[in-house]
Amino acid sequence: MAEWRVFWVPRAGAHPGVRGALLEDWKDLEERQRSVGVKPGDPIFLAPDHRVDGLLGLYVQCGSFRRHTPETKRNYATDICLFLTFLWGRGVVWEQAVERDLEDFEHWRRFAPENPRLIGGSKWNRELAALTGMYAWAAGTGRIQRSPVATRQVAGPYGSVVAPVARAKNARGSNVHWLTPRAFRRWAEVGLRGHGRDGVVLPGWSGRLEDRNVAFVDLLYSSGMRRSEAGSLLVFEVPQRRLEGGRYCVGRIAAAVTRSKKPRTFYVASGVVGEIETYVDSSRALAVRRAQQAGRYEGLGEVRIVTDVLGGVRPTVRWRDRSGAGGERRLTDLAVADRMTLYTEGQHGLEPLWLWLNERGLPLWVDSWEGVFRTANDRCREVLTPPESRFRDPHRVYAPYATPHACRNSFALYMLVVLNHLMDRRFGLTPEERRDFRLLYGDPWRMVQDLLGHASRETTCSIYLAPVADLQLRALLAVADDADVPGPGSLDGVFARLARESEGIQDLDDLMLPALGGSA
């Protein structure tokens, strides 16, 4: 089947030697790209007859598309290609598409019996959002007369907004689930550490990159960070400042790598920080040394050699490139692509400042973590599912299943339970007494809002009290006695009850049996 394809403009020198060998007479290609506004990271759409779509090239240069995160750009470009391929099959170019084309496309994607891979409402809504943005730009700039995406006015929290008519109403987040602490421990032990059902490492397990993978997933589960946030950390951003009591460390996430484009504080268990430090001093250091000996860093095209990191209220990173030209940027403004180019002069030569490296000693792409989770899930299913239980009861699953976002969800569930436990221990309030306290005195945030005269709670929390927004969390975590903080194992009974009473919470007991009523 003839398909549209999408390619991505690489960063300068991202593939040293390749472009020069294939395009020997195009040595000024990068200059040509700059002259027409093409930037590294832009998608290029190629038709089945090998023509580049110039109009789509203009669309991906517009501000609305370039403001998307790299992940959203990749997803939207893939979604657009699917629609272009569908239109190609019926002899229609995308500028001539009408509402009926979009209706037929939705039917094929969601309902057609002959389609072996139907999608759900959430996936359709994302594809529809990609097409809505593309056609809104084309119609707004006069490239087409009318968008085939029918819209209507709907009521929103801040007034009426325009929404596509074809938006699915039954959309629900896929993979929205949680793992209890012991289910997560089992998933990591089997999927990442090579354990069998008996808890012993199986013969033949190599443990390749085990310390890196375990440290990363523990960071996600302990801190609630997103995959892109944790995956783009620099070595010197690993938290080292501990709260009182030493159980948790505090760090900062740069604005440029967050979804909201706002910096924020995160907390992570000190034991997880120790795992990261062990990785840095062991397998990471070995990968760096081997890369130095192989000369891999010397062959990279775009390298920024960091000369200084200025601390303070506005931490700033200073660097020089290979030509000696200097530059600097606030740490919080360094995007993922920028961070991958940062190196430092070590004892044996250049060393990447990107924390997570592949076996070749090069920065590991954030998207690559999906493969780590996928492999661990496959291993858990293979090892933990009894052969006699396969294909019998689809609702009784023996193997835990994790995704980066499931770690974030699980962190929220864990902190909710732990903070309620700490509230009881630190202040001696029963649930009834806590409810009476709130009824008598009101919510503290609402009280401050009233004192400041704000009509919006958001203004109070996000602007006026942003520096102390985590004050209650900090006070509860900074305990003098570590014994006051419940360990993951001490609350297994609480999580087991939650798994029995709630949908989507995965829990496994010591016999690796799912909690009755839960979903492992």
mmCIF file of N, CA and C in Angstrom, residues 90-186:
data_model
loop_
_atom_site.group_PDB
_atom_site.id
_atom_site.type_symbol
_atom_site.label_atom_id
_atom_site.label_comp_id
_atom_site.label_asym_id
_atom_site.label_seq_id
_atom_site.Cartn_x
_atom_site.Cartn_y
_atom_site.Cartn_z
ATOM 1 N N ARG A 90 -7.969 7.211 -2.102
ATOM 2 C CA ARG A 90 -9.171 7.558 -2.848
ATOM 3 C C ARG A 90 -8.936 8.687 -3.840
ATOM 4 N N GLY A 91 -7.636 8.988 -4.101
ATOM 5 C CA GLY A 91 -7.288 9.960 -5.130
ATOM 6 C C GLY A 91 -7.596 11.399 -4.778
ATOM 7 N N VAL A 92 -7.501 11.748 -3.491
ATOM 8 C CA VAL A 92 -7.813 13.095 -3.026
ATOM 9 C C VAL A 92 -6.576 13.685 -2.353
ATOM 10 N N VAL A 93 -6.266 14.941 -2.667
ATOM 11 C CA VAL A 93 -5.198 15.632 -1.958
ATOM 12 C C VAL A 93 -5.813 16.341 -0.756
ATOM 13 N N TRP A 94 -4.994 16.562 0.263
ATOM 14 C CA TRP A 94 -5.567 17.010 1.535
ATOM 15 C C TRP A 94 -6.194 18.403 1.443
ATOM 16 N N GLU A 95 -5.703 19.254 0.515
ATOM 17 C CA GLU A 95 -6.285 20.587 0.372
ATOM 18 C C GLU A 95 -7.706 20.538 -0.185
ATOM 19 N N GLN A 96 -8.090 19.424 -0.814
ATOM 20 C CA GLN A 96 -9.412 19.302 -1.432
ATOM 21 C C GLN A 96 -10.375 18.456 -0.598
ATOM 22 N N ALA A 97 -9.930 17.993 0.562
ATOM 23 C CA ALA A 97 -10.776 17.124 1.383
ATOM 24 C C ALA A 97 -12.024 17.870 1.852
ATOM 25 N N VAL A 98 -13.128 17.120 1.989
ATOM 26 C CA VAL A 98 -14.395 17.685 2.462
ATOM 27 C C VAL A 98 -14.815 16.921 3.718
ATOM 28 N N GLU A 99 -15.924 17.352 4.313
ATOM 29 C CA GLU A 99 -16.379 16.748 5.560
ATOM 30 C C GLU A 99 -16.629 15.255 5.416
ATOM 31 N N ARG A 100 -17.127 14.833 4.269
ATOM 32 C CA ARG A 100 -17.403 13.407 4.054
ATOM 33 C C ARG A 100 -16.114 12.581 4.139
ATOM 34 N N ASP A 101 -15.002 13.139 3.649
ATOM 35 C CA ASP A 101 -13.724 12.426 3.743
ATOM 36 C C ASP A 101 -13.348 12.181 5.196
ATOM 37 N N LEU A 102 -13.536 13.197 6.021
ATOM 38 C CA LEU A 102 -13.198 13.053 7.433
ATOM 39 C C LEU A 102 -14.141 12.069 8.122
ATOM 40 N N GLU A 103 -15.410 12.080 7.757
ATOM 41 C CA GLU A 103 -16.368 11.133 8.328
ATOM 42 C C GLU A 103 -16.006 9.697 7.957
ATOM 43 N N ASP A 104 -15.625 9.491 6.699
ATOM 44 C CA ASP A 104 -15.230 8.144 6.263
ATOM 45 C C ASP A 104 -13.951 7.705 6.968
ATOM 46 N N PHE A 105 -13.024 8.647 7.174
ATOM 47 C CA PHE A 105 -11.783 8.319 7.854
ATOM 48 C C PHE A 105 -12.064 7.900 9.299
ATOM 49 N N GLU A 106 -12.959 8.634 9.962
ATOM 50 C CA GLU A 106 -13.310 8.255 11.337
ATOM 51 C C GLU A 106 -13.942 6.867 11.360
ATOM 52 N N HIS A 107 -14.813 6.577 10.427
ATOM 53 C CA HIS A 107 -15.451 5.260 10.388
ATOM 54 C C HIS A 107 -14.402 4.162 10.229
ATOM 55 N N TRP A 108 -13.438 4.387 9.344
ATOM 56 C CA TRP A 108 -12.402 3.378 9.132
ATOM 57 C C TRP A 108 -11.550 3.204 10.385
ATOM 58 N N ARG A 109 -11.203 4.283 11.020
ATOM 59 C CA ARG A 109 -10.314 4.193 12.180
ATOM 60 C C ARG A 109 -11.008 3.602 13.407
ATOM 61 N N ARG A 110 -12.313 3.837 13.569
ATOM 62 C CA ARG A 110 -12.972 3.480 14.820
ATOM 63 C C ARG A 110 -13.989 2.341 14.727
ATOM 64 N N PHE A 111 -14.627 2.177 13.559
ATOM 65 C CA PHE A 111 -15.779 1.274 13.533
ATOM 66 C C PHE A 111 -15.752 0.211 12.437
ATOM 67 N N ALA A 112 -14.964 0.374 11.379
ATOM 68 C CA ALA A 112 -15.035 -0.522 10.219
ATOM 69 C C ALA A 112 -14.661 -1.961 10.609
ATOM 70 N N PRO A 113 -15.540 -2.945 10.359
ATOM 71 C CA PRO A 113 -15.246 -4.346 10.724
ATOM 72 C C PRO A 113 -14.005 -4.884 10.022
ATOM 73 N N GLU A 114 -13.737 -4.367 8.819
ATOM 74 C CA GLU A 114 -12.585 -4.879 8.072
ATOM 75 C C GLU A 114 -11.252 -4.307 8.539
ATOM 76 N N ASN A 115 -11.282 -3.345 9.457
ATOM 77 C CA ASN A 115 -10.043 -2.789 10.006
ATOM 78 C C ASN A 115 -9.595 -3.643 11.190
ATOM 79 N N PRO A 116 -8.453 -4.316 11.095
ATOM 80 C CA PRO A 116 -8.026 -5.210 12.186
ATOM 81 C C PRO A 116 -7.527 -4.472 13.427
ATOM 82 N N ARG A 117 -7.284 -3.170 13.318
ATOM 83 C CA ARG A 117 -6.748 -2.422 14.453
ATOM 84 C C ARG A 117 -7.555 -1.147 14.669
ATOM 85 N N LEU A 118 -8.730 -1.313 15.227
ATOM 86 C CA LEU A 118 -9.569 -0.167 15.534
ATOM 87 C C LEU A 118 -9.002 0.597 16.729
ATOM 88 N N ILE A 119 -9.259 1.886 16.763
ATOM 89 C CA ILE A 119 -8.760 2.730 17.845
ATOM 90 C C ILE A 119 -9.928 3.197 18.709
ATOM 91 N N GLY A 120 -9.598 3.653 19.919
ATOM 92 C CA GLY A 120 -10.603 4.137 20.842
ATOM 93 C C GLY A 120 -10.824 5.633 20.716
ATOM 94 N N GLY A 121 -11.686 6.135 21.591
ATOM 95 C CA GLY A 121 -12.047 7.541 21.528
ATOM 96 C C GLY A 121 -10.894 8.474 21.815
ATOM 97 N N SER A 122 -10.029 8.132 22.765
ATOM 98 C CA SER A 122 -8.913 9.016 23.115
ATOM 99 C C SER A 122 -7.942 9.160 21.948
ATOM 100 N N LYS A 123 -7.617 8.040 21.312
ATOM 101 C CA LYS A 123 -6.693 8.084 20.172
ATOM 102 C C LYS A 123 -7.326 8.868 19.016
ATOM 103 N N TRP A 124 -8.617 8.675 18.787
ATOM 104 C CA TRP A 124 -9.275 9.424 17.713
ATOM 105 C C TRP A 124 -9.255 10.915 18.005
ATOM 106 N N ASN A 125 -9.499 11.299 19.246
ATOM 107 C CA ASN A 125 -9.497 12.717 19.588
ATOM 108 C C ASN A 125 -8.132 13.343 19.351
ATOM 109 N N ARG A 126 -7.072 12.580 19.585
ATOM 110 C CA ARG A 126 -5.737 13.123 19.307
ATOM 111 C C ARG A 126 -5.534 13.302 17.818
ATOM 112 N N GLU A 127 -5.940 12.323 17.011
ATOM 113 C CA GLU A 127 -5.806 12.444 15.565
ATOM 114 C C GLU A 127 -6.648 13.613 15.056
ATOM 115 N N LEU A 128 -7.834 13.759 15.614
ATOM 116 C CA LEU A 128 -8.697 14.857 15.201
ATOM 117 C C LEU A 128 -8.080 16.205 15.561
ATOM 118 N N ALA A 129 -7.429 16.277 16.719
ATOM 119 C CA ALA A 129 -6.762 17.520 17.112
ATOM 120 C C ALA A 129 -5.642 17.869 16.134
ATOM 121 N N ALA A 130 -4.895 16.844 15.685
ATOM 122 C CA ALA A 130 -3.823 17.094 14.709
ATOM 123 C C ALA A 130 -4.383 17.650 13.413
ATOM 124 N N LEU A 131 -5.483 17.070 12.929
ATOM 125 C CA LEU A 131 -6.089 17.532 11.673
ATOM 126 C C LEU A 131 -6.752 18.889 11.846
ATOM 127 N N THR A 132 -7.345 19.122 13.011
ATOM 128 C CA THR A 132 -7.986 20.414 13.263
ATOM 129 C C THR A 132 -6.971 21.541 13.197
ATOM 130 N N GLY A 133 -5.814 21.347 13.823
ATOM 131 C CA GLY A 133 -4.778 22.374 13.787
ATOM 132 C C GLY A 133 -4.261 22.630 12.386
ATOM 133 N N MET A 134 -4.052 21.561 11.624
ATOM 134 C CA MET A 134 -3.529 21.705 10.259
ATOM 135 C C MET A 134 -4.514 22.468 9.376
ATOM 136 N N TYR A 135 -5.793 22.074 9.424
ATOM 137 C CA TYR A 135 -6.772 22.718 8.557
ATOM 138 C C TYR A 135 -7.129 24.117 9.038
ATOM 139 N N ALA A 136 -7.081 24.355 10.340
ATOM 140 C CA ALA A 136 -7.337 25.713 10.838
ATOM 141 C C ALA A 136 -6.270 26.666 10.328
ATOM 142 N N TRP A 137 -5.024 26.210 10.299
ATOM 143 C CA TRP A 137 -3.942 27.056 9.758
ATOM 144 C C TRP A 137 -4.151 27.289 8.263
ATOM 145 N N ALA A 138 -4.464 26.225 7.520
ATOM 146 C CA ALA A 138 -4.625 26.351 6.069
ATOM 147 C C ALA A 138 -5.779 27.285 5.716
ATOM 148 N N ALA A 139 -6.892 27.189 6.458
ATOM 149 C CA ALA A 139 -8.030 28.067 6.185
ATOM 150 C C ALA A 139 -7.745 29.488 6.645
ATOM 151 N N GLY A 140 -7.088 29.637 7.782
ATOM 152 C CA GLY A 140 -6.795 30.962 8.307
ATOM 153 C C GLY A 140 -5.814 31.748 7.474
ATOM 154 N N THR A 141 -4.944 31.052 6.743
ATOM 155 C CA THR A 141 -3.952 31.733 5.899
ATOM 156 C C THR A 141 -4.388 31.792 4.433
ATOM 157 N N GLY A 142 -5.596 31.332 4.144
ATOM 158 C CA GLY A 142 -6.116 31.424 2.784
ATOM 159 C C GLY A 142 -5.629 30.341 1.854
ATOM 160 N N ARG A 143 -4.979 29.291 2.357
ATOM 161 C CA ARG A 143 -4.509 28.216 1.477
ATOM 162 C C ARG A 143 -5.663 27.343 0.990
ATOM 163 N N ILE A 144 -6.712 27.233 1.782
ATOM 164 C CA ILE A 144 -7.908 26.510 1.379
ATOM 165 C C ILE A 144 -9.112 27.394 1.698
ATOM 166 N N GLN A 145 -10.223 27.111 1.044
ATOM 167 C CA GLN A 145 -11.413 27.934 1.254
ATOM 168 C C GLN A 145 -12.124 27.584 2.563
ATOM 169 N N ARG A 146 -12.148 26.292 2.896
ATOM 170 C CA ARG A 146 -12.941 25.877 4.053
ATOM 171 C C ARG A 146 -12.351 24.601 4.654
ATOM 172 N N SER A 147 -12.314 24.547 5.974
ATOM 173 C CA SER A 147 -11.804 23.355 6.653
ATOM 174 C C SER A 147 -12.840 22.246 6.616
ATOM 175 N N PRO A 148 -12.419 20.998 6.359
ATOM 176 C CA PRO A 148 -13.371 19.871 6.394
ATOM 177 C C PRO A 148 -13.729 19.445 7.814
ATOM 178 N N VAL A 149 -13.075 20.027 8.804
ATOM 179 C CA VAL A 149 -13.371 19.686 10.199
ATOM 180 C C VAL A 149 -14.529 20.555 10.681
ATOM 181 N N ALA A 150 -15.694 19.964 10.817
ATOM 182 C CA ALA A 150 -16.864 20.704 11.295
ATOM 183 C C ALA A 150 -16.698 21.014 12.784
ATOM 184 N N THR A 151 -17.050 22.220 13.180
ATOM 185 C CA THR A 151 -16.904 22.637 14.574
ATOM 186 C C THR A 151 -18.209 23.220 15.092
ATOM 187 N N ARG A 152 -18.268 23.365 16.412
ATOM 188 C CA ARG A 152 -19.424 23.975 17.054
ATOM 189 C C ARG A 152 -18.966 24.660 18.331
ATOM 190 N N GLN A 153 -19.778 25.545 18.847
ATOM 191 C CA GLN A 153 -19.502 26.257 20.081
ATOM 192 C C GLN A 153 -19.966 25.414 21.266
ATOM 193 N N VAL A 154 -19.069 25.243 22.242
ATOM 194 C CA VAL A 154 -19.418 24.511 23.462
ATOM 195 C C VAL A 154 -19.033 25.360 24.657
ATOM 196 N N ALA A 155 -19.732 25.160 25.757
ATOM 197 C CA ALA A 155 -19.462 25.916 26.972
ATOM 198 C C ALA A 155 -18.214 25.381 27.650
ATOM 199 N N GLY A 156 -17.317 26.301 28.008
ATOM 200 C CA GLY A 156 -16.115 25.951 28.731
ATOM 201 C C GLY A 156 -16.063 26.651 30.061
ATOM 202 N N PRO A 157 -15.047 26.355 30.895
ATOM 203 C CA PRO A 157 -14.961 26.985 32.218
ATOM 204 C C PRO A 157 -14.773 28.491 32.147
ATOM 205 N N TYR A 158 -14.246 28.993 31.012
ATOM 206 C CA TYR A 158 -14.005 30.430 30.876
ATOM 207 C C TYR A 158 -14.769 31.014 29.697
ATOM 208 N N GLY A 159 -15.940 30.438 29.409
ATOM 209 C CA GLY A 159 -16.737 30.910 28.291
ATOM 210 C C GLY A 159 -16.826 29.857 27.202
ATOM 211 N N SER A 160 -17.483 30.203 26.105
ATOM 212 C CA SER A 160 -17.664 29.244 25.017
ATOM 213 C C SER A 160 -16.379 29.088 24.216
ATOM 214 N N VAL A 161 -16.163 27.865 23.723
ATOM 215 C CA VAL A 161 -14.981 27.557 22.919
ATOM 216 C C VAL A 161 -15.430 26.775 21.697
ATOM 217 N N VAL A 162 -14.567 26.739 20.688
ATOM 218 C CA VAL A 162 -14.848 26.001 19.455
ATOM 219 C C VAL A 162 -14.283 24.593 19.599
ATOM 220 N N ALA A 163 -15.114 23.589 19.306
ATOM 221 C CA ALA A 163 -14.686 22.195 19.421
ATOM 222 C C ALA A 163 -15.138 21.433 18.182
ATOM 223 N N PRO A 164 -14.366 20.443 17.724
ATOM 224 C CA PRO A 164 -14.772 19.638 16.572
ATOM 225 C C PRO A 164 -16.038 18.839 16.867
ATOM 226 N N VAL A 165 -16.925 18.785 15.914
ATOM 227 C CA VAL A 165 -18.162 18.021 16.067
ATOM 228 C C VAL A 165 -17.860 16.530 16.212
ATOM 229 N N ALA A 166 -16.840 16.053 15.516
ATOM 230 C CA ALA A 166 -16.541 14.621 15.494
ATOM 231 C C ALA A 166 -15.785 14.147 16.725
ATOM 232 N N ARG A 167 -15.571 15.013 17.693
ATOM 233 C CA ARG A 167 -14.840 14.606 18.894
ATOM 234 C C ARG A 167 -15.594 13.493 19.617
ATOM 235 N N ALA A 168 -14.858 12.423 19.977
ATOM 236 C CA ALA A 168 -15.482 11.270 20.634
ATOM 237 C C ALA A 168 -15.923 11.634 22.041
ATOM 238 N N LYS A 169 -17.110 11.198 22.406
ATOM 239 C CA LYS A 169 -17.640 11.489 23.735
ATOM 240 C C LYS A 169 -17.311 10.391 24.732
ATOM 241 N N ASN A 170 -16.890 9.228 24.235
ATOM 242 C CA ASN A 170 -16.593 8.108 25.130
ATOM 243 C C ASN A 170 -15.099 7.964 25.366
ATOM 244 N N ALA A 171 -14.366 9.061 25.171
ATOM 245 C CA ALA A 171 -12.908 8.979 25.322
ATOM 246 C C ALA A 171 -12.554 8.804 26.786
ATOM 247 N N ARG A 172 -11.632 7.920 27.041
ATOM 248 C CA ARG A 172 -11.077 7.753 28.376
ATOM 249 C C ARG A 172 -9.605 7.431 28.223
ATOM 250 N N GLY A 173 -8.833 7.878 29.162
ATOM 251 C CA GLY A 173 -7.397 7.667 29.075
ATOM 252 C C GLY A 173 -7.024 6.199 29.042
ATOM 253 N N SER A 174 -6.202 5.826 28.104
ATOM 254 C CA SER A 174 -5.699 4.465 28.070
ATOM 255 C C SER A 174 -4.535 4.342 29.041
ATOM 256 N N ASN A 175 -4.363 3.131 29.563
ATOM 257 C CA ASN A 175 -3.272 2.866 30.502
ATOM 258 C C ASN A 175 -3.350 3.735 31.752
ATOM 259 N N VAL A 176 -4.570 4.156 32.123
ATOM 260 C CA VAL A 176 -4.710 4.890 33.378
ATOM 261 C C VAL A 176 -4.858 3.855 34.478
ATOM 262 N N HIS A 177 -3.770 3.551 35.149
ATOM 263 C CA HIS A 177 -3.800 2.546 36.192
ATOM 264 C C HIS A 177 -2.684 2.826 37.185
ATOM 265 N N TRP A 178 -2.711 2.096 38.271
ATOM 266 C CA TRP A 178 -1.777 2.320 39.365
ATOM 267 C C TRP A 178 -1.168 0.993 39.776
ATOM 268 N N LEU A 179 0.019 1.070 40.367
ATOM 269 C CA LEU A 179 0.658 -0.101 40.960
ATOM 270 C C LEU A 179 0.882 0.178 42.440
ATOM 271 N N THR A 180 0.469 -0.751 43.288
ATOM 272 C CA THR A 180 0.782 -0.615 44.699
ATOM 273 C C THR A 180 2.289 -0.809 44.871
ATOM 274 N N PRO A 181 2.850 -0.399 46.000
ATOM 275 C CA PRO A 181 4.300 -0.546 46.182
ATOM 276 C C PRO A 181 4.809 -1.965 45.959
ATOM 277 N N ARG A 182 4.076 -2.960 46.491
ATOM 278 C CA ARG A 182 4.599 -4.321 46.321
ATOM 279 C C ARG A 182 4.415 -4.814 44.891
ATOM 280 N N ALA A 183 3.378 -4.373 44.185
ATOM 281 C CA ALA A 183 3.247 -4.738 42.780
ATOM 282 C C ALA A 183 4.366 -4.109 41.958
ATOM 283 N N PHE A 184 4.714 -2.863 42.286
ATOM 284 C CA PHE A 184 5.802 -2.214 41.572
ATOM 285 C C PHE A 184 7.131 -2.907 41.862
ATOM 286 N N ARG A 185 7.348 -3.299 43.135
ATOM 287 C CA ARG A 185 8.595 -4.006 43.468
ATOM 288 C C ARG A 185 8.685 -5.302 42.686
ATOM 289 N N ARG A 186 7.572 -6.013 42.589
ATOM 290 C CA ARG A 186 7.585 -7.271 41.851
ATOM 291 C C ARG A 186 7.871 -7.016 40.374
#
